[in-house]
PDB file of C-alpha atoms in Angstrom:
ATOM      1  CA  ASN A   1     122.374  30.163   8.094  1.00 65.00           C
ATOM      2  CA  ALA A   2     125.100  30.053  10.836  1.00 75.00           C
ATOM      3  CA  GLY A   3     124.751  26.798  11.536  1.00 93.00           C
ATOM      4  CA  VAL A   4     127.215  25.290  14.706  1.00 96.00           C
ATOM      5  CA  THR A   5     129.273  28.394  15.387  1.00 96.00           C
ATOM      6  CA  GLN A   6     132.660  28.051  17.081  1.00 97.00           C
ATOM      7  CA  THR A   7     134.513  30.424  19.400  1.00 95.00           C
ATOM      8  CA  PRO A   8     138.075  31.087  19.201  1.00 96.00           C
ATOM      9  CA  LYS A   9     139.657  29.732  15.968  1.00 95.00           C
ATOM     10  CA  PHE A  10     142.744  29.744  17.510  1.00 96.00           C
ATOM     11  CA  GLN A  11     144.019  29.910  20.681  1.00 96.00           C
ATOM     12  CA  VAL A  12     147.633  29.273  22.817  1.00 97.00           C
ATOM     13  CA  LEU A  13     147.822  28.686  26.055  1.00 96.00           C
ATOM     14  CA  LYS A  14     150.226  27.950  28.892  1.00 97.00           C
ATOM     15  CA  THR A  15     149.784  24.910  30.984  1.00 97.00           C
ATOM     16  CA  GLY A  16     147.427  25.462  34.224  1.00 97.00           C
ATOM     17  CA  GLN A  17     145.864  28.527  31.993  1.00 97.00           C
ATOM     18  CA  SER A  18     141.562  27.737  31.615  1.00 95.00           C
ATOM     19  CA  MET A  19     139.948  28.431  29.125  1.00 95.00           C
ATOM     20  CA  THR A  20     136.111  28.012  27.919  1.00 97.00           C
ATOM     21  CA  LEU A  21     135.710  26.789  23.643  1.00 97.00           C
ATOM     22  CA  GLN A  22     132.486  28.530  23.338  1.00 97.00           C
ATOM     23  CA  CYS A  23     129.952  26.668  20.528  1.00 97.00           C
ATOM     24  CA  ALA A  24     126.313  28.055  19.548  1.00 97.00           C
ATOM     25  CA  GLN A  25     123.555  26.819  17.107  1.00 96.00           C
ATOM     26  CA  ASP A  26     120.701  28.376  15.812  1.00 95.00           C
ATOM     27  CA  MET A  27     118.912  24.848  14.493  1.00 92.00           C
ATOM     28  CA  ASN A  28     116.699  24.235  17.547  1.00 92.00           C
ATOM     29  CA  HIS A  29     118.822  20.832  18.095  1.00 93.00           C
ATOM     30  CA  GLU A  30     118.557  19.003  21.551  1.00 92.00           C
ATOM     31  CA  TYR A  31     121.554  16.894  20.905  1.00 92.00           C
ATOM     32  CA  MET A  32     125.586  18.634  21.320  1.00 94.00           C
ATOM     33  CA  SER A  33     128.277  16.874  21.840  1.00 94.00           C
ATOM     34  CA  TRP A  34     132.646  17.970  21.135  1.00 96.00           C
ATOM     35  CA  TYR A  35     134.900  16.094  19.885  1.00 96.00           C
ATOM     36  CA  ARG A  36     138.845  15.990  19.632  1.00 97.00           C
ATOM     37  CA  GLN A  37     140.875  15.463  16.416  1.00 95.00           C
ATOM     38  CA  ASP A  38     144.141  13.792  17.104  1.00 92.00           C
ATOM     39  CA  PRO A  39     146.416  12.321  14.429  1.00 85.00           C
ATOM     40  CA  GLY A  40     146.216   8.639  13.923  1.00 82.00           C
ATOM     41  CA  MET A  41     143.493   8.945  16.564  1.00 86.00           C
ATOM     42  CA  GLY A  42     140.512  10.150  14.523  1.00 87.00           C
ATOM     43  CA  LEU A  43     137.343  12.033  16.168  1.00 92.00           C
ATOM     44  CA  ARG A  44     137.094  10.876  19.836  1.00 93.00           C
ATOM     45  CA  LEU A  45     133.732  12.307  21.889  1.00 92.00           C
ATOM     46  CA  ILE A  46     134.409  14.026  24.926  1.00 96.00           C
ATOM     47  CA  HIS A  47     131.169  14.848  26.264  1.00 95.00           C
ATOM     48  CA  TYR A  48     127.884  14.923  25.208  1.00 93.00           C
ATOM     49  CA  SER A  49     124.274  16.255  25.940  1.00 93.00           C
ATOM     50  CA  VAL A  50     120.575  15.512  25.374  1.00 91.00           C
ATOM     51  CA  GLY A  51     118.929  18.832  26.173  1.00 91.00           C
ATOM     52  CA  ALA A  52     119.460  21.551  28.333  1.00 93.00           C
ATOM     53  CA  GLY A  53     119.972  20.282  31.777  1.00 94.00           C
ATOM     54  CA  ILE A  54     121.210  17.175  30.686  1.00 94.00           C
ATOM     55  CA  THR A  55     125.255  15.722  29.997  1.00 95.00           C
ATOM     56  CA  ASP A  56     127.327  12.687  30.242  1.00 93.00           C
ATOM     57  CA  GLN A  57     130.723  11.483  29.265  1.00 93.00           C
ATOM     58  CA  GLY A  58     132.094  10.439  25.873  1.00 91.00           C
ATOM     59  CA  GLU A  59     135.400   8.167  25.428  1.00 89.00           C
ATOM     60  CA  VAL A  60     137.772  10.972  26.773  1.00 94.00           C
ATOM     61  CA  PRO A  61     136.061  13.420  29.288  1.00 96.00           C
ATOM     62  CA  ASN A  62     138.692  13.298  31.364  1.00 96.00           C
ATOM     63  CA  GLY A  63     140.021  17.246  32.199  1.00 96.00           C
ATOM     64  CA  TYR A  64     137.366  18.865  30.800  1.00 97.00           C
ATOM     65  CA  ASN A  65     133.758  20.271  31.856  1.00 97.00           C
ATOM     66  CA  VAL A  66     129.979  20.502  30.448  1.00 97.00           C
ATOM     67  CA  SER A  67     127.250  22.753  31.182  1.00 96.00           C
ATOM     68  CA  ARG A  68     124.024  23.123  29.513  1.00 97.00           C
ATOM     69  CA  SER A  69     122.169  25.512  30.597  1.00 96.00           C
ATOM     70  CA  THR A  70     120.268  26.337  27.261  1.00 96.00           C
ATOM     71  CA  THR A  71     119.146  24.669  23.883  1.00 95.00           C
ATOM     72  CA  GLU A  72     121.755  27.227  21.603  1.00 96.00           C
ATOM     73  CA  ASP A  73     124.880  26.392  24.246  1.00 97.00           C
ATOM     74  CA  PHE A  74     127.123  24.442  25.093  1.00 98.00           C
ATOM     75  CA  PRO A  75     130.444  25.300  25.932  1.00 98.00           C
ATOM     76  CA  LEU A  76     133.405  23.309  26.619  1.00 98.00           C
ATOM     77  CA  ARG A  77     135.603  23.913  29.697  1.00 97.00           C
ATOM     78  CA  LEU A  78     139.461  23.054  30.604  1.00 96.00           C
ATOM     79  CA  LEU A  79     140.100  24.000  34.149  1.00 91.00           C
ATOM     80  CA  SER A  80     143.707  23.235  34.540  1.00 96.00           C
ATOM     81  CA  ALA A  81     144.932  22.559  31.198  1.00 96.00           C
ATOM     82  CA  ALA A  82     147.951  20.201  29.779  1.00 97.00           C
ATOM     83  CA  PRO A  83     149.678  19.903  27.079  1.00 96.00           C
ATOM     84  CA  SER A  84     148.405  16.535  26.102  1.00 96.00           C
ATOM     85  CA  GLN A  85     144.917  18.714  25.583  1.00 97.00           C
ATOM     86  CA  THR A  86     146.669  19.857  22.263  1.00 97.00           C
ATOM     87  CA  SER A  87     144.292  19.268  19.716  1.00 97.00           C
ATOM     88  CA  VAL A  88     141.903  20.468  17.161  1.00 96.00           C
ATOM     89  CA  TYR A  89     137.911  20.975  18.932  1.00 98.00           C
ATOM     90  CA  PHE A  90     134.902  20.123  16.848  1.00 97.00           C
ATOM     91  CA  CYS A  91     131.437  21.112  18.511  1.00 97.00           C
ATOM     92  CA  ALA A  92     128.551  19.082  16.790  1.00 94.00           C
ATOM     93  CA  SER A  93     124.842  18.836  17.338  1.00 94.00           C
ATOM     94  CA  SER A  94     122.095  17.658  15.686  1.00 90.00           C
ATOM     95  CA  LYS A  95     117.819  18.021  16.121  1.00 87.00           C
ATOM     96  CA  GLU A  96     117.654  14.960  18.670  1.00 77.00           C
ATOM     97  CA  GLN A  97     119.637  11.681  19.516  1.00 71.00           C
ATOM     98  CA  ALA A  98     117.645   9.302  17.584  1.00 66.00           C
ATOM     99  CA  THR A  99     119.719   6.995  15.988  1.00 58.00           C
ATOM    100  CA  ASN A 100     119.205   8.465  12.650  1.00 59.00           C
ATOM    101  CA  GLU A 101     119.611  12.023  13.108  1.00 72.00           C
ATOM    102  CA  LYS A 102     123.456  13.231  11.575  1.00 81.00           C
ATOM    103  CA  LEU A 103     125.686  15.103  13.193  1.00 88.00           C
ATOM    104  CA  PHE A 104     126.320  19.063  11.824  1.00 92.00           C
ATOM    105  CA  PHE A 105     130.061  20.381  12.632  1.00 95.00           C
ATOM    106  CA  GLY A 106     131.183  23.812  13.469  1.00 96.00           C
ATOM    107  CA  SER A 107     134.404  24.551  11.810  1.00 95.00           C
ATOM    108  CA  GLY A 108     136.783  23.211  14.670  1.00 96.00           C
ATOM    109  CA  THR A 109     139.306  25.247  17.136  1.00 97.00           C
ATOM    110  CA  GLN A 110     142.659  24.722  17.035  1.00 96.00           C
ATOM    111  CA  LEU A 111     144.274  24.867  20.445  1.00 97.00           C
ATOM    112  CA  SER A 112     147.667  24.918  21.502  1.00 96.00           C
ATOM    113  CA  VAL A 113     149.161  24.153  25.437  1.00 96.00           C
ATOM    114  CA  LEU A 114     152.657  24.728  26.124  1.00 95.00           C
TER     115      LEU A 114
ATOM    116  CA  ASP B   1     140.328   0.666  22.344  1.00 68.00           C
ATOM    117  CA  GLN B   2     138.935   1.483  19.578  1.00 76.00           C
ATOM    118  CA  GLN B   3     135.880   0.334  18.449  1.00 90.00           C
ATOM    119  CA  VAL B   4     135.753   1.663  15.117  1.00 94.00           C
ATOM    120  CA  LYS B   5     138.815   1.228  12.711  1.00 95.00           C
ATOM    121  CA  GLN B   6     139.601   2.376   9.707  1.00 96.00           C
ATOM    122  CA  ASN B   7     143.056   0.391   8.936  1.00 91.00           C
ATOM    123  CA  SER B   8     144.198   2.300   5.978  1.00 95.00           C
ATOM    124  CA  PRO B   9     146.001   5.823   6.769  1.00 94.00           C
ATOM    125  CA  SER B  10     145.993   7.457   3.185  1.00 96.00           C
ATOM    126  CA  LEU B  11     144.471   6.460  -0.494  1.00 97.00           C
ATOM    127  CA  SER B  12     145.919   7.334  -3.784  1.00 98.00           C
ATOM    128  CA  VAL B  13     143.177   6.348  -6.655  1.00 98.00           C
ATOM    129  CA  GLN B  14     143.396   8.109 -10.506  1.00 97.00           C
ATOM    130  CA  GLU B  15     140.315   9.755 -11.582  1.00 97.00           C
ATOM    131  CA  GLY B  16     137.489   8.067 -12.946  1.00 97.00           C
ATOM    132  CA  ARG B  17     138.295   4.988 -11.321  1.00 97.00           C
ATOM    133  CA  ILE B  18     136.580   3.475  -8.271  1.00 98.00           C
ATOM    134  CA  SER B  19     137.920   4.271  -4.445  1.00 98.00           C
ATOM    135  CA  ILE B  20     136.736   1.917  -1.984  1.00 98.00           C
ATOM    136  CA  LEU B  21     137.266   2.859   1.974  1.00 98.00           C
ATOM    137  CA  ASN B  22     136.822   0.409   4.594  1.00 98.00           C
ATOM    138  CA  CYS B  23     135.667  -0.004   7.924  1.00 97.00           C
ATOM    139  CA  ASP B  24     135.603  -2.336  10.906  1.00 97.00           C
ATOM    140  CA  TYR B  25     133.808  -2.225  14.322  1.00 96.00           C
ATOM    141  CA  THR B  26     133.814  -4.311  17.281  1.00 94.00           C
ATOM    142  CA  ASN B  27     130.157  -3.403  19.213  1.00 90.00           C
ATOM    143  CA  SER B  28     127.306  -5.235  17.787  1.00 90.00           C
ATOM    144  CA  MET B  29     125.057  -2.816  19.559  1.00 89.00           C
ATOM    145  CA  PHE B  30     125.744  -0.413  17.367  1.00 91.00           C
ATOM    146  CA  ASP B  31     122.768   0.048  14.753  1.00 88.00           C
ATOM    147  CA  TYR B  32     123.124   3.167  12.488  1.00 91.00           C
ATOM    148  CA  PHE B  33     126.870   3.603  10.380  1.00 94.00           C
ATOM    149  CA  LEU B  34     127.267   6.843   8.891  1.00 94.00           C
ATOM    150  CA  TRP B  35     130.332   8.403   6.526  1.00 96.00           C
ATOM    151  CA  TYR B  36     131.823  11.810   7.172  1.00 96.00           C
ATOM    152  CA  LYS B  37     134.154  13.834   4.356  1.00 97.00           C
ATOM    153  CA  LYS B  38     136.338  16.291   5.869  1.00 95.00           C
ATOM    154  CA  TYR B  39     138.159  19.336   4.030  1.00 95.00           C
ATOM    155  CA  PRO B  40     141.478  20.769   5.730  1.00 91.00           C
ATOM    156  CA  ALA B  41     140.347  23.582   7.897  1.00 88.00           C
ATOM    157  CA  GLU B  42     136.698  22.757   7.887  1.00 92.00           C
ATOM    158  CA  GLY B  43     134.789  20.450   9.986  1.00 94.00           C
ATOM    159  CA  PRO B  44     133.466  17.029   8.881  1.00 94.00           C
ATOM    160  CA  THR B  45     130.553  17.274   6.898  1.00 94.00           C
ATOM    161  CA  PHE B  46     127.570  14.275   6.038  1.00 93.00           C
ATOM    162  CA  LEU B  47     127.921  12.483   3.773  1.00 96.00           C
ATOM    163  CA  ILE B  48     126.119   9.129   3.786  1.00 96.00           C
ATOM    164  CA  SER B  49     124.699   6.265   6.247  1.00 94.00           C
ATOM    165  CA  ILE B  50     122.866   3.415   6.602  1.00 94.00           C
ATOM    166  CA  SER B  51     121.227   1.436   9.278  1.00 91.00           C
ATOM    167  CA  SER B  52     121.937  -1.967  10.554  1.00 90.00           C
ATOM    168  CA  ILE B  53     118.907  -3.432   9.175  1.00 92.00           C
ATOM    169  CA  LYS B  54     120.133  -2.614   5.633  1.00 93.00           C
ATOM    170  CA  ASP B  55     123.078  -4.341   3.660  1.00 94.00           C
ATOM    171  CA  LYS B  56     123.501  -0.881   1.069  1.00 97.00           C
ATOM    172  CA  ASN B  57     122.573   2.289   0.349  1.00 96.00           C
ATOM    173  CA  GLU B  58     123.531   4.255  -2.784  1.00 97.00           C
ATOM    174  CA  ASP B  59     123.121   7.805  -3.251  1.00 96.00           C
ATOM    175  CA  GLY B  60     124.535   9.442  -6.361  1.00 97.00           C
ATOM    176  CA  ARG B  61     128.438   8.204  -7.050  1.00 97.00           C
ATOM    177  CA  PHE B  62     128.166   6.707  -3.347  1.00 98.00           C
ATOM    178  CA  THR B  63     127.236   3.392  -1.859  1.00 98.00           C
ATOM    179  CA  VAL B  64     127.926   2.294   1.067  1.00 98.00           C
ATOM    180  CA  PHE B  65     128.230  -2.117   1.873  1.00 98.00           C
ATOM    181  CA  LEU B  66     127.255  -3.377   5.150  1.00 97.00           C
ATOM    182  CA  ASN B  67     128.108  -7.047   6.657  1.00 96.00           C
ATOM    183  CA  LYS B  68     127.165  -6.866   9.844  1.00 94.00           C
ATOM    184  CA  SER B  69     128.221 -10.495  10.050  1.00 94.00           C
ATOM    185  CA  ALA B  70     131.808  -9.431   9.398  1.00 96.00           C
ATOM    186  CA  LYS B  71     131.009  -6.101  11.281  1.00 96.00           C
ATOM    187  CA  HIS B  72     132.568  -4.375   8.267  1.00 97.00           C
ATOM    188  CA  LEU B  73     131.787  -1.486   6.011  1.00 96.00           C
ATOM    189  CA  SER B  74     132.782   0.461   3.307  1.00 98.00           C
ATOM    190  CA  LEU B  75     132.243   3.102   0.649  1.00 98.00           C
ATOM    191  CA  HIS B  76     132.612   3.024  -2.842  1.00 98.00           C
ATOM    192  CA  ILE B  77     133.053   6.125  -4.899  1.00 98.00           C
ATOM    193  CA  VAL B  78     132.553   5.505  -9.034  1.00 97.00           C
ATOM    194  CA  PRO B  79     133.205   7.485 -10.565  1.00 97.00           C
ATOM    195  CA  SER B  80     136.285   9.258  -8.486  1.00 98.00           C
ATOM    196  CA  GLN B  81     136.815  12.954  -8.660  1.00 97.00           C
ATOM    197  CA  PRO B  82     139.697  15.211  -7.932  1.00 96.00           C
ATOM    198  CA  GLY B  83     137.428  17.221  -6.157  1.00 96.00           C
ATOM    199  CA  ASP B  84     136.591  13.844  -3.854  1.00 97.00           C
ATOM    200  CA  SER B  85     140.159  14.260  -2.276  1.00 97.00           C
ATOM    201  CA  ALA B  86     139.732  14.473   1.495  1.00 97.00           C
ATOM    202  CA  VAL B  87     139.816  12.985   4.540  1.00 96.00           C
ATOM    203  CA  TYR B  88     136.815  10.091   4.985  1.00 97.00           C
ATOM    204  CA  PHE B  89     135.778   8.981   8.400  1.00 96.00           C
ATOM    205  CA  CYS B  90     133.864   5.904   9.152  1.00 96.00           C
ATOM    206  CA  ALA B  91     131.044   6.673  12.435  1.00 94.00           C
ATOM    207  CA  ALA B  92     128.737   3.795  14.243  1.00 93.00           C
ATOM    208  CA  ARG B  93     126.053   5.224  16.565  1.00 88.00           C
ATOM    209  CA  SER B  94     124.584   3.183  19.766  1.00 81.00           C
ATOM    210  CA  GLY B  95     122.635   5.273  21.995  1.00 74.00           C
ATOM    211  CA  GLY B  96     123.488   8.689  22.588  1.00 70.00           C
ATOM    212  CA  LYS B  97     126.748   8.439  21.491  1.00 81.00           C
ATOM    213  CA  LEU B  98     128.481   8.338  17.900  1.00 85.00           C
ATOM    214  CA  ILE B  99     131.881   6.971  17.451  1.00 89.00           C
ATOM    215  CA  PHE B 100     134.390   7.668  14.800  1.00 93.00           C
ATOM    216  CA  GLY B 101     137.640   5.824  13.062  1.00 94.00           C
ATOM    217  CA  GLN B 102     140.498   6.908  12.441  1.00 94.00           C
ATOM    218  CA  GLY B 103     139.815   8.218   8.959  1.00 95.00           C
ATOM    219  CA  THR B 104     141.284   7.280   5.774  1.00 97.00           C
ATOM    220  CA  GLU B 105     142.759  10.648   3.889  1.00 96.00           C
ATOM    221  CA  LEU B 106     142.077  10.146  -0.238  1.00 98.00           C
ATOM    222  CA  SER B 107     143.345  11.426  -3.006  1.00 98.00           C
ATOM    223  CA  VAL B 108     142.337  11.623  -6.511  1.00 97.00           C
ATOM    224  CA  LYS B 109     145.083  12.468  -9.168  1.00 96.00           C
ATOM    225  CA  PRO B 110     143.916  13.577 -12.274  1.00 92.00           C
TER     226      PRO B 110
END
């Protein structure tokens, strides 16, 4: 009954450091995505994937990389962290890209970049 | 440019009364709309949705209305309960992207 699992839950980085936020789902979902939540901005789409080997950019992709080598995993990489990337990050998945599919979200990763 | 807008950051309602949360969008290509509910320190959870070919969808105490000509949707909660206190996000889908609004924090007072 794990659903969408995100690790770590909290992370503090220094400017310029790199890290990977992990996301895994056990529901055999084809569609996965990453969002960031900032005060007054709501949830903004960073990158998404409609299946293994396929990724695409969302609304705010700059500074982030993704890959989708398996159906289960969709890691988000920050190559050189900046204070503007301080945010709460959510991974979400759905069975497929179809219009009427609802997203299931993980519990989030709170990231601070000093 | 915000394609999905929730112009009210917060809303306070008395228990038992109706809560109305509003959402406006600009992209006429959106063909499906959803509402999510979020408690602190948790991820958003799906609440209710509506296709662009409908103007109303009801699920228990929750009803979503869609006015395509005005590019406006609303979520009605009747009657409101203290457990409904949370942040509510509307979202709109176009192709592979689900775009969210800024959220409205609902507080239901006993």
